[in-house]
PDB file of C-alpha atoms in Angstrom:
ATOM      1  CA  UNK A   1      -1.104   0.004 -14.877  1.00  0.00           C
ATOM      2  CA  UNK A   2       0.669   1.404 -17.907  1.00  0.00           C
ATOM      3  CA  UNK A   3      -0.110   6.004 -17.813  1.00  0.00           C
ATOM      4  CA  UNK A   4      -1.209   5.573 -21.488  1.00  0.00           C
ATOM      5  CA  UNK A   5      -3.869   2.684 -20.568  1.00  0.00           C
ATOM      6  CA  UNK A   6      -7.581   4.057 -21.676  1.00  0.00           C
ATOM      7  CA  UNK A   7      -8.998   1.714 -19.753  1.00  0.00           C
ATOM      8  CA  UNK A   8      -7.270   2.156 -16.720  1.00  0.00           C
ATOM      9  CA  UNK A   9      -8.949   4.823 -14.289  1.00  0.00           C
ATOM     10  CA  UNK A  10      -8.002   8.073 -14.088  1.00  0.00           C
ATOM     11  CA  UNK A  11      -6.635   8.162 -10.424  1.00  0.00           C
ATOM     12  CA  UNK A  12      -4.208   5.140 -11.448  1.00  0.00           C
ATOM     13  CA  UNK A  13      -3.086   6.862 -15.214  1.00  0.00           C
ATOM     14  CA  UNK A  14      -2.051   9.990 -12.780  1.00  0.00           C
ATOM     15  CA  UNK A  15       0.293   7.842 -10.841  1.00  0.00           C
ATOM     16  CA  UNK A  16       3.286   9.824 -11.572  1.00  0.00           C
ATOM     17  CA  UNK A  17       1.522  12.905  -9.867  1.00  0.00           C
ATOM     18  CA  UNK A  18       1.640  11.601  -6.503  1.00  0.00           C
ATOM     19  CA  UNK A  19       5.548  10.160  -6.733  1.00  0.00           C
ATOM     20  CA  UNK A  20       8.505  13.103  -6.179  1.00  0.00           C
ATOM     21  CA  UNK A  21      10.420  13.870  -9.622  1.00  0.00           C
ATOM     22  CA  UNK A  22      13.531  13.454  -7.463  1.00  0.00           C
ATOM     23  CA  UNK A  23      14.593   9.856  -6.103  1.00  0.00           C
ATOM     24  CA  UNK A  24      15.844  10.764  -2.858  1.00  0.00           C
ATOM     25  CA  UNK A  25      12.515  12.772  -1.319  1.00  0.00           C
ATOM     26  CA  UNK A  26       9.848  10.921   0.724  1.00  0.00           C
ATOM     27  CA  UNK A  27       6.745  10.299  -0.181  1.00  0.00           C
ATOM     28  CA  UNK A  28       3.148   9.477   1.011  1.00  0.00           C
ATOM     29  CA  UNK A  29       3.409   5.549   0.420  1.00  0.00           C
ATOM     30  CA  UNK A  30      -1.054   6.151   1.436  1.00  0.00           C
ATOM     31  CA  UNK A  31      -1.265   7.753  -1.250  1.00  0.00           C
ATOM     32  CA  UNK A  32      -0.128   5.317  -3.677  1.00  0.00           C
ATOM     33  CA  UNK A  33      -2.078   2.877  -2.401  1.00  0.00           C
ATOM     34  CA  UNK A  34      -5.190   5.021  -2.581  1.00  0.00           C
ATOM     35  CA  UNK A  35      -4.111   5.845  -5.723  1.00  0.00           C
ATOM     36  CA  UNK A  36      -3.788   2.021  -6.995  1.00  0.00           C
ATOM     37  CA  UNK A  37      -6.455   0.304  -5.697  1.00  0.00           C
ATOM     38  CA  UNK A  38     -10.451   0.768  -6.271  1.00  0.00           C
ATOM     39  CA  UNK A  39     -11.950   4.011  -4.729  1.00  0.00           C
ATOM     40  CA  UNK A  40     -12.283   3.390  -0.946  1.00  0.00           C
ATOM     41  CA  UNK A  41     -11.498  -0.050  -0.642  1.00  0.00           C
ATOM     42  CA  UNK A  42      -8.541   0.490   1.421  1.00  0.00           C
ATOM     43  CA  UNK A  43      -8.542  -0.870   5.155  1.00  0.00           C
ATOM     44  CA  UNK A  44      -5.786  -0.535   6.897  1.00  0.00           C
ATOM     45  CA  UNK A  45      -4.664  -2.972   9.431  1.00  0.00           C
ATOM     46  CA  UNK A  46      -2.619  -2.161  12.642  1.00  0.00           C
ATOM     47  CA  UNK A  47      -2.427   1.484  11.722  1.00  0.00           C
ATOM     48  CA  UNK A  48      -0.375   2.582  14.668  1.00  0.00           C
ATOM     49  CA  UNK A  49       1.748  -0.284  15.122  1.00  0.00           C
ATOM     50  CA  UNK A  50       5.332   0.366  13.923  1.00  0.00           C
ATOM     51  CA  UNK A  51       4.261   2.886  11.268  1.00  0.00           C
ATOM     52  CA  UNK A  52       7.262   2.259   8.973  1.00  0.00           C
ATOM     53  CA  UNK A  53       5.384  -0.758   6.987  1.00  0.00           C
ATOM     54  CA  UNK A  54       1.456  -0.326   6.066  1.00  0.00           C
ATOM     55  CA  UNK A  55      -0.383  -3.325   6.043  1.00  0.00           C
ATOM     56  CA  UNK A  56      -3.702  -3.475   4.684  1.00  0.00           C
ATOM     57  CA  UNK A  57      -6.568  -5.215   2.779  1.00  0.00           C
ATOM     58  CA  UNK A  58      -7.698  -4.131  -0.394  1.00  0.00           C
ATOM     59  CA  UNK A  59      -9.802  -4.189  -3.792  1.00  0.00           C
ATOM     60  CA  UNK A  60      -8.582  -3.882  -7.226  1.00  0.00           C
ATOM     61  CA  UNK A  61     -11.029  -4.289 -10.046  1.00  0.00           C
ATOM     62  CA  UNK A  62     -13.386  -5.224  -7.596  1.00  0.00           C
ATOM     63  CA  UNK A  63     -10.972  -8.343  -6.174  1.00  0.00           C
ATOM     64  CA  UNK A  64      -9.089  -8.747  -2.386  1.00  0.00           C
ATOM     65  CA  UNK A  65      -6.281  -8.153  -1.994  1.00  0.00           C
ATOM     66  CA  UNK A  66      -3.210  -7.952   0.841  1.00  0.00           C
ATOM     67  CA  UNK A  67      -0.628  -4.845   0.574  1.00  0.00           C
ATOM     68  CA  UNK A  68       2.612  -4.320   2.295  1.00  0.00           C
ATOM     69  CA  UNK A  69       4.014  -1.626   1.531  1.00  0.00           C
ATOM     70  CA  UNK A  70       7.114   0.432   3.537  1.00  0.00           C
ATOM     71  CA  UNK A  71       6.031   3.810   4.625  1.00  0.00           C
ATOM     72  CA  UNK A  72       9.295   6.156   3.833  1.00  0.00           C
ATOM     73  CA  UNK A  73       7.309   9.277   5.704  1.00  0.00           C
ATOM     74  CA  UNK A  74       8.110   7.087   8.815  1.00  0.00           C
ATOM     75  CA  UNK A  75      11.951   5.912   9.827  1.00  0.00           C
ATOM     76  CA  UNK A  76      12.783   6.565   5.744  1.00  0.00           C
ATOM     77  CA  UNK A  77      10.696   3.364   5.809  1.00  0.00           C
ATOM     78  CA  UNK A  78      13.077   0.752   8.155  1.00  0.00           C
ATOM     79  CA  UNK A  79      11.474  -1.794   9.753  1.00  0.00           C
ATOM     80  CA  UNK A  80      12.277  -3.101  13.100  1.00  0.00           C
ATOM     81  CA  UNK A  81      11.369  -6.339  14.561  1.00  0.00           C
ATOM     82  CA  UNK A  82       7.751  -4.802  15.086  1.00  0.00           C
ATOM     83  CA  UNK A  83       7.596  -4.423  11.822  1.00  0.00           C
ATOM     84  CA  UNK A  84       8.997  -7.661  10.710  1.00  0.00           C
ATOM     85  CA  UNK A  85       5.886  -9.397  13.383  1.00  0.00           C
ATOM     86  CA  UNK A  86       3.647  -6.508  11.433  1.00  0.00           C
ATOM     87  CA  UNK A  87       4.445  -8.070   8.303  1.00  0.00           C
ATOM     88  CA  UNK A  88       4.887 -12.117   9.114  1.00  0.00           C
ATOM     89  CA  UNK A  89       1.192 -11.562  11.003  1.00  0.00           C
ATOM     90  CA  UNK A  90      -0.319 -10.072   7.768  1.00  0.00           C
ATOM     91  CA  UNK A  91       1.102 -12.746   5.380  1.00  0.00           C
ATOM     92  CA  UNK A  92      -0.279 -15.208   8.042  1.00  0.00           C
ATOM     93  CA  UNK A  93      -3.809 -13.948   7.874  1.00  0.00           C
ATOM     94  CA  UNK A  94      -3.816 -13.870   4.135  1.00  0.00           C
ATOM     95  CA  UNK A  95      -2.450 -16.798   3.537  1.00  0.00           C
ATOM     96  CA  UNK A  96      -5.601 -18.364   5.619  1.00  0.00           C
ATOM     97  CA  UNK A  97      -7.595 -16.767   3.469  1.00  0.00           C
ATOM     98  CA  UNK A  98      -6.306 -17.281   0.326  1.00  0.00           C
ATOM     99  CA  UNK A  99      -6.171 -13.268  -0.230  1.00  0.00           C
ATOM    100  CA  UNK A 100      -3.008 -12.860  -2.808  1.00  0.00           C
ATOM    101  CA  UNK A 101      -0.739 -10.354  -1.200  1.00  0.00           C
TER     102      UNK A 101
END
């Protein structure tokens, strides 16, 4: 979603907000996703399991969708093998489902 898009909504056009101005500072990977996808449509799957990757299903403009996403608040975002089993389980389920990830 482009910041000058009128017909994007507001949360999304105020991206920039919730990223750090510098490159090398952490940041709440949540929040993007909140920020990018329709208002509380976000469930998260496996929560506490290996933190460094969020997996979780979604809606944007009303559609499903899967997210992975690295979380760098957690390890600087480095995934283990948990993580990798995290991840190839979540492309597994949407695949079955047809949900694009």
């Amino acid at each position: 979603v482009a910041a000058d898009d009128p017909h994007a909504p507001a949360r999304q056009r105020d991206i920039a907000s919730v990223l750090p101005e510098r490159d090398n500072r952490g940041y709440d990977m949540h929040r993007i996703i909140e920020t990018l996808c329709d208002a509380d449509s976000v469930f998260p799957l496996k929560p506490d399991f290996d933190r460094s990757v969020i997996t979780c299903l979604a809606r944007i403009g009303g559609r499903v969708v899967g997210v992975i996403a690295n979380n760098p608040m957690h390890l600087a975002g480095a995934m283990g093998p948990d993580g990798c089993n995290k991840c190839t389980s979540f492309i597994c389920l949407c695949d079955s489902f047809h949900i694009p990830l």
